[in-house]
Coordinates of C-alpha atoms in Angstrom, one line a residue:
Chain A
X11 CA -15.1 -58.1 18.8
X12 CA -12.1 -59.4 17.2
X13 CA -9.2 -60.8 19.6
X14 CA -6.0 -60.4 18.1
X15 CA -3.2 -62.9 19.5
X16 CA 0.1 -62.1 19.4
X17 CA 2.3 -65.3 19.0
X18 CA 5.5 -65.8 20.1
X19 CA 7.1 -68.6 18.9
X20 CA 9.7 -69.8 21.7
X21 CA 12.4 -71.6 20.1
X22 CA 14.8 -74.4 22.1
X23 CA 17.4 -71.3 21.9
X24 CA 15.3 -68.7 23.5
X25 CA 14.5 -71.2 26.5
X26 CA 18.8 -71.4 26.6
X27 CA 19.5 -68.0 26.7
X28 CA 16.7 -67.3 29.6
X29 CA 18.0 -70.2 31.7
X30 CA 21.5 -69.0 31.4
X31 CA 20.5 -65.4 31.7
X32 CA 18.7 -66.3 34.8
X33 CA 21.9 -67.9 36.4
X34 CA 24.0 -65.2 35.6
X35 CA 21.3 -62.6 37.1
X36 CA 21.6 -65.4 40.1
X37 CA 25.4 -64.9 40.5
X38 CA 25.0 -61.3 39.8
X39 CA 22.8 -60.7 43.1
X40 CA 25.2 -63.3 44.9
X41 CA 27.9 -60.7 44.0
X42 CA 26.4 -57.8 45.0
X43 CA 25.6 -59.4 48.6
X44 CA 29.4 -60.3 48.7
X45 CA 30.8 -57.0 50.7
X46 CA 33.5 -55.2 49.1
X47 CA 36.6 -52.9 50.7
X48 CA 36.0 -50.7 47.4
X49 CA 33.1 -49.8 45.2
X50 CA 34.0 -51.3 42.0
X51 CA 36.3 -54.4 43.3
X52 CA 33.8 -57.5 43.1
X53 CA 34.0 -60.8 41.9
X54 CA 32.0 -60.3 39.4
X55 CA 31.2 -64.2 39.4
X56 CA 28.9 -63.8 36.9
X57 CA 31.1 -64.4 34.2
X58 CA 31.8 -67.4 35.0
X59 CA 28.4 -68.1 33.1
X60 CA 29.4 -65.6 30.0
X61 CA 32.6 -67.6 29.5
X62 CA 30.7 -71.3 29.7
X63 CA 28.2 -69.7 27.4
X64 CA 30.9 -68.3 24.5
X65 CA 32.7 -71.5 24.9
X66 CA 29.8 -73.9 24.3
X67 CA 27.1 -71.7 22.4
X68 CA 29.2 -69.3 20.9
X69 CA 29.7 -65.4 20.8
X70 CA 26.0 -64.5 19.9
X71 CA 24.8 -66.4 22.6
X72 CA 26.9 -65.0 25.5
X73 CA 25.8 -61.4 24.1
X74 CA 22.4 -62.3 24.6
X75 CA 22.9 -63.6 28.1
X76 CA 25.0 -61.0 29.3
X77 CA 22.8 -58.3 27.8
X78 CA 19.5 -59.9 29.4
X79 CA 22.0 -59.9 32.9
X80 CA 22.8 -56.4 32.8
X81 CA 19.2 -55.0 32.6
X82 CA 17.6 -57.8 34.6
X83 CA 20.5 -57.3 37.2
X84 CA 19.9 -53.7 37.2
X85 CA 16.2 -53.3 38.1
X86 CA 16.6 -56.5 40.3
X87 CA 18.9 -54.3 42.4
X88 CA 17.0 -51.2 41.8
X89 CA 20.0 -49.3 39.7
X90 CA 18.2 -49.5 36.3
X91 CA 19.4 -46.2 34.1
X92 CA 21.5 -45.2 37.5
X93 CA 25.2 -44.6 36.6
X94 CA 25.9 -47.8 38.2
X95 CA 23.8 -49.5 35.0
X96 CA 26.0 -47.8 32.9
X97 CA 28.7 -48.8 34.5
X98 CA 27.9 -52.1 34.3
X99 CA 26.9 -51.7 30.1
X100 CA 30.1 -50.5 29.8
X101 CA 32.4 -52.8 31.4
X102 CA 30.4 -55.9 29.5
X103 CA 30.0 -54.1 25.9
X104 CA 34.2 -54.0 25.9
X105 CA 34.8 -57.4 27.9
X106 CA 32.2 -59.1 25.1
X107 CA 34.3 -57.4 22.5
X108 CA 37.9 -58.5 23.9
X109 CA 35.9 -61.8 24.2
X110 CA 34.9 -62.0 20.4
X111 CA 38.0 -61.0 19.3
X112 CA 39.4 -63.2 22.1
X113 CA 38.1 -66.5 21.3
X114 CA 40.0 -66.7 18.3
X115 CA 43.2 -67.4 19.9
X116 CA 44.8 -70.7 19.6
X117 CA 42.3 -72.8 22.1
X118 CA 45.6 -75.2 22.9
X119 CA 47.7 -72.6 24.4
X120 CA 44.9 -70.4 25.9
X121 CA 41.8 -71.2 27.5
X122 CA 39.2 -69.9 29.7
X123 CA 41.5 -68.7 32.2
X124 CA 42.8 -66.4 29.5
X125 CA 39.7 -65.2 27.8
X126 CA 38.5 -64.4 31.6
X127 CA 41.9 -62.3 32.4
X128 CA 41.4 -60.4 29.2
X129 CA 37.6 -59.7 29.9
X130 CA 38.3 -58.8 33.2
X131 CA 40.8 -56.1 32.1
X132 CA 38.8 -55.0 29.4
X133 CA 35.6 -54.5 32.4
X134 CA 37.4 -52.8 34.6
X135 CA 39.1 -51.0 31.5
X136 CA 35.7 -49.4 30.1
X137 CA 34.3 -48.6 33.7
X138 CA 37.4 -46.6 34.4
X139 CA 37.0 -44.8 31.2
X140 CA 33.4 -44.1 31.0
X141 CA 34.1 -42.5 35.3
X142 CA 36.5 -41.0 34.2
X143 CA 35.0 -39.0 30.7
X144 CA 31.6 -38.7 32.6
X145 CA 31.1 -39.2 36.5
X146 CA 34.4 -38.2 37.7
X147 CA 35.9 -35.9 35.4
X148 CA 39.4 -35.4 37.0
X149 CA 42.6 -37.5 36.4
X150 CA 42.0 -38.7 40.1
X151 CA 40.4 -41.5 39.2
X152 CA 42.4 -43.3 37.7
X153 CA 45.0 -43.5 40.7
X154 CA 42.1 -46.6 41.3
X155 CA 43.8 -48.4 38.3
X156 CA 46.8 -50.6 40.3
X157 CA 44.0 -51.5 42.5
X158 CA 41.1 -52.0 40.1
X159 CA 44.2 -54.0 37.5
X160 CA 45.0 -56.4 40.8
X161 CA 41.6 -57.3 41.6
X162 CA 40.9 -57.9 37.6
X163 CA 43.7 -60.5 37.8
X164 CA 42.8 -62.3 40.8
X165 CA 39.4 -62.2 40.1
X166 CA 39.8 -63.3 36.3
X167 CA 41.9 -66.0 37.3
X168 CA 39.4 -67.2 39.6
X169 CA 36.3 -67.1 37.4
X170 CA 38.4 -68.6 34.6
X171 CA 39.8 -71.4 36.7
X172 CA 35.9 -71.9 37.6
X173 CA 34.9 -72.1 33.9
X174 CA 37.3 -74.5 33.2
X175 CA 36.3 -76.2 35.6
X176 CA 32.4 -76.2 34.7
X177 CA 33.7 -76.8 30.8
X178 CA 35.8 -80.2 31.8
X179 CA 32.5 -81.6 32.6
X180 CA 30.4 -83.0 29.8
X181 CA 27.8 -80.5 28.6
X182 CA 24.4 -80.7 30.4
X183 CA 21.3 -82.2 28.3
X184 CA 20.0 -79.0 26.7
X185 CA 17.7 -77.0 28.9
X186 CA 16.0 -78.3 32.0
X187 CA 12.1 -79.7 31.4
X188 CA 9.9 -76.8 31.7
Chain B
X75 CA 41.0 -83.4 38.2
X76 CA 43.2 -80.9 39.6
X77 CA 42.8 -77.1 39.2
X78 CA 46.6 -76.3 37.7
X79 CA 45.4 -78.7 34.9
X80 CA 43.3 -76.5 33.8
X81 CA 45.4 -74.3 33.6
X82 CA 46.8 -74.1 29.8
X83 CA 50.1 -72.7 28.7
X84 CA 49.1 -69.5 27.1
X85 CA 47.1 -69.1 30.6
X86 CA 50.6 -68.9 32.4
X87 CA 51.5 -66.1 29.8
X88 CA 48.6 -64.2 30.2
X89 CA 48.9 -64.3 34.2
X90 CA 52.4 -63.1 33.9
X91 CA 51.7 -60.6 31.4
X92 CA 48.7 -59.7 33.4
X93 CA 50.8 -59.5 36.8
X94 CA 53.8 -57.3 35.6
X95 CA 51.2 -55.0 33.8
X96 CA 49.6 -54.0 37.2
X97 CA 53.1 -54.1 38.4
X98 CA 53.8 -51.4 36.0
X99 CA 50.8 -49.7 36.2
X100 CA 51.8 -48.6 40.0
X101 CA 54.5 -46.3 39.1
X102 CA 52.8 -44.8 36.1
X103 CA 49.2 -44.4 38.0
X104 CA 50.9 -43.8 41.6
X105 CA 53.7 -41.5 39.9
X106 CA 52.4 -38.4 41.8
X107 CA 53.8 -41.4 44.3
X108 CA 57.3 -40.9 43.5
X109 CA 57.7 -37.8 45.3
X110 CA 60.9 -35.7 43.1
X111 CA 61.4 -32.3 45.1
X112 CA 61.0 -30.8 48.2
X113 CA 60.2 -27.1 47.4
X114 CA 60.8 -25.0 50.7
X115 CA 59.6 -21.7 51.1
X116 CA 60.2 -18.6 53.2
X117 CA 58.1 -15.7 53.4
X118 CA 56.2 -17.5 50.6
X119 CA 59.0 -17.1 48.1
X120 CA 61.1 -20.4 47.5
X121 CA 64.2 -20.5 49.7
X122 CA 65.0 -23.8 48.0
X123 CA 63.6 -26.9 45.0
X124 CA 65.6 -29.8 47.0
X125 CA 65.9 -33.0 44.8
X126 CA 64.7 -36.2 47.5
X127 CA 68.0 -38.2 47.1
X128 CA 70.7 -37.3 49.1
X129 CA 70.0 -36.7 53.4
X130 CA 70.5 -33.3 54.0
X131 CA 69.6 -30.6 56.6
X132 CA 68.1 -26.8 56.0
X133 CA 68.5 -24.3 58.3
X134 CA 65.7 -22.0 57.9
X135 CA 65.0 -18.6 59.8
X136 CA 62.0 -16.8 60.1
X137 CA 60.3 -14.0 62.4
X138 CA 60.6 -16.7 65.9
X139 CA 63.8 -18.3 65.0
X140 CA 65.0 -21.1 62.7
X141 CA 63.2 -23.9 61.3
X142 CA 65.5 -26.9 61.1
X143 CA 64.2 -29.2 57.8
X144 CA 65.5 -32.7 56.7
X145 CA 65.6 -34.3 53.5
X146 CA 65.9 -37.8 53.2
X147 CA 65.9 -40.0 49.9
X148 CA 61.8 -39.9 49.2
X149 CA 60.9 -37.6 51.9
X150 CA 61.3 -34.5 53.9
X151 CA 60.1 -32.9 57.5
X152 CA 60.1 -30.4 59.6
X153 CA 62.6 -31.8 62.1
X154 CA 62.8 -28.2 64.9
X155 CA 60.4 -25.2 65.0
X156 CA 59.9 -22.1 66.7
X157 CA 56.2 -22.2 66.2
X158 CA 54.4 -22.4 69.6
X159 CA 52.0 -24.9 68.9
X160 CA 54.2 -27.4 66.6
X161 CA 52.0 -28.4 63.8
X162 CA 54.3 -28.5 60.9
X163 CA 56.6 -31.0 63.4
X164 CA 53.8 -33.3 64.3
X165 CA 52.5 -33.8 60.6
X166 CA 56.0 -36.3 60.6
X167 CA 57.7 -37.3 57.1
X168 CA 55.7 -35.9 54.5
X169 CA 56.7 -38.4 51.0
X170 CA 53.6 -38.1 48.5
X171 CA 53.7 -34.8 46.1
X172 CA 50.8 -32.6 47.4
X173 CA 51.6 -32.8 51.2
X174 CA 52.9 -29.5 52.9
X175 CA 53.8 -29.1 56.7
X176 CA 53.2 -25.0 56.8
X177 CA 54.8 -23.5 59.7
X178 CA 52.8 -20.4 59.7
X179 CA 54.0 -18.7 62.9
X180 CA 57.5 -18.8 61.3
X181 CA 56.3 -18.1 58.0
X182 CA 58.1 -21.4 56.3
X183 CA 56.9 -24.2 54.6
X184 CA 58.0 -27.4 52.9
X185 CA 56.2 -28.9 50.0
X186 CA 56.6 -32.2 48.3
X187 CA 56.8 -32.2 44.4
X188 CA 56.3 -34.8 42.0
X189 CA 56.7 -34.9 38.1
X190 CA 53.5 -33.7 37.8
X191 CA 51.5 -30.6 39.9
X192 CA 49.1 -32.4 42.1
X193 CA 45.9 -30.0 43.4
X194 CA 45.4 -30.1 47.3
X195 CA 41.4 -30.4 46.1
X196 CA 39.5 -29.0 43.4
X197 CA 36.1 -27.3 43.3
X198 CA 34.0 -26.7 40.4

């Protein structure tokens, strides 16, 4: 009998992205406990850790995490391939993009607070369009937007104002012993 | 360290961007908001398309007797009516586009309009 091993080789990256990945699946069930007037307003703190991430490891990085989030998220709170999980792809897939293209603004003049603003829109931007095209097909939903736009604002100007915050202080030592 | 320090110049751009988009957005997303017209009907032709701007009174008669209607900048009602059980006078100022006070004993009604036709509900 011949036992074939499979080998994974971990890398000091890999451990990263599951430790950030698992405390932005933390902050996603802490969001999801956090009752909302409106299906769709949250604070969606959970970006706080995609923002830290693009800032200090990069754009790759924060795919990775956010990815991993989304899917863990989903089946963690049993909405896995429900529309909400699409939802949810959508709004990150367009807030990661504004966030690569993003990044490349002058890091004087803007910072965190602007990159979570921008992502923020670009969430709520993508989940309005993808209810709109599929779930809800009916220009109704969009009178949501001025609502949906406020709470993106407050929201993104919270979680950026939190990045910053977490950014200002030196970076941790790599990844916690395991 | 305080929280405004992190705060960096383009941020205060982007906020104030951010803030008069959504300010902007209300109008174009809440347009059926602005209500335009008051469309008031008789026998379920159009008696007359009021523009909301100026305050002004209809006098409207039916099979009971007249309806009295105001127009106000914004919004219209059904101020008097000869219909014995009122409804068309309780539903009160009617301003978004969609709303209608019908008073079907009299056979009149008034209907808001906006820029755009707005459905009362759709099936499919």
């Amino acid at each position: 009998m011949t036992r074939s091993v499979i080998e994974l080789t971990v890398t000091a990256e890999d451990r990263r992205v599951a430790w950030l990945a698992t405390a932005a699946v933390g902050l996603s069930l802490v969001d999801a406990a956090i009752p909302s007037p409106l299906p769709g307003v949250k604070p969606g703190l959970a970006n706080i850790v995609t923002l830290v991430v693009l800032t200090r490891y990069g754009w790759g990085t924060a795919v990775w995490v956010s990815a991993l989030r989304v899917l863990a998220g989903s089946l963690l709170l049993g909405f896995f391939l429900a529309p909400g999980f699409f939802l949810s792809l959508t709004g990150t897939t367009l807030s990661l993009l504004t966030l690569g293209l993003a990044r490349h603004l002058p890091g004087r003049w803007f910072g965190p607070v602007s990159l979570s603003i921008l992502a923020a829109f670009a969430h709520i931007g993508g989940q309005l369009l993808l209810a709109r095209v599929w779930l809800i097909p009916h220009d109704g939903v969009f009178l949501l937007t001025p609502i949906f736009a406020a709470a993106a604002l407050v929201f993104g100007t919270i979680n950026g104002l939190i990045a910053a915050k977490l950014l200002a202080e030196p970076a941790p030592s790599d990844t916690p012993n395991v | 360290m305080s929280w405004l320090a992190l705060i960096r110049p383009g941020d205060w751009l982007i906020m104030l961007l951010s803030a008069a988009a959504v300010g902007a957005s209300i109008p174009v997303f809440w347009q059926g908001g602005l209500a335009d017209r008051a469309i008031i009907r008789q026998e379920g032709k159009v008696f007359a398309e009021v523009d909301l701007k100026a305050r002004k009174q209809y006098e409207v008669s039916g099979p009971l007797g007249t309806t009295l209607i105001a127009v106000e900048p914004g919004r219209a009602r059904v101020v008097s009516d000869p219909s014995p059980r009122q409804y068309c006078v309780k539903q009160g100022w009617l301003m978004r586009p969609g709303e209608i006070a019908i008073c079907a004993p009299n056979r009149v009604s008034v209907q808001i309009a906006g820029r755009t036709k707005v459905y009362d509900s759709i099936s499919y």
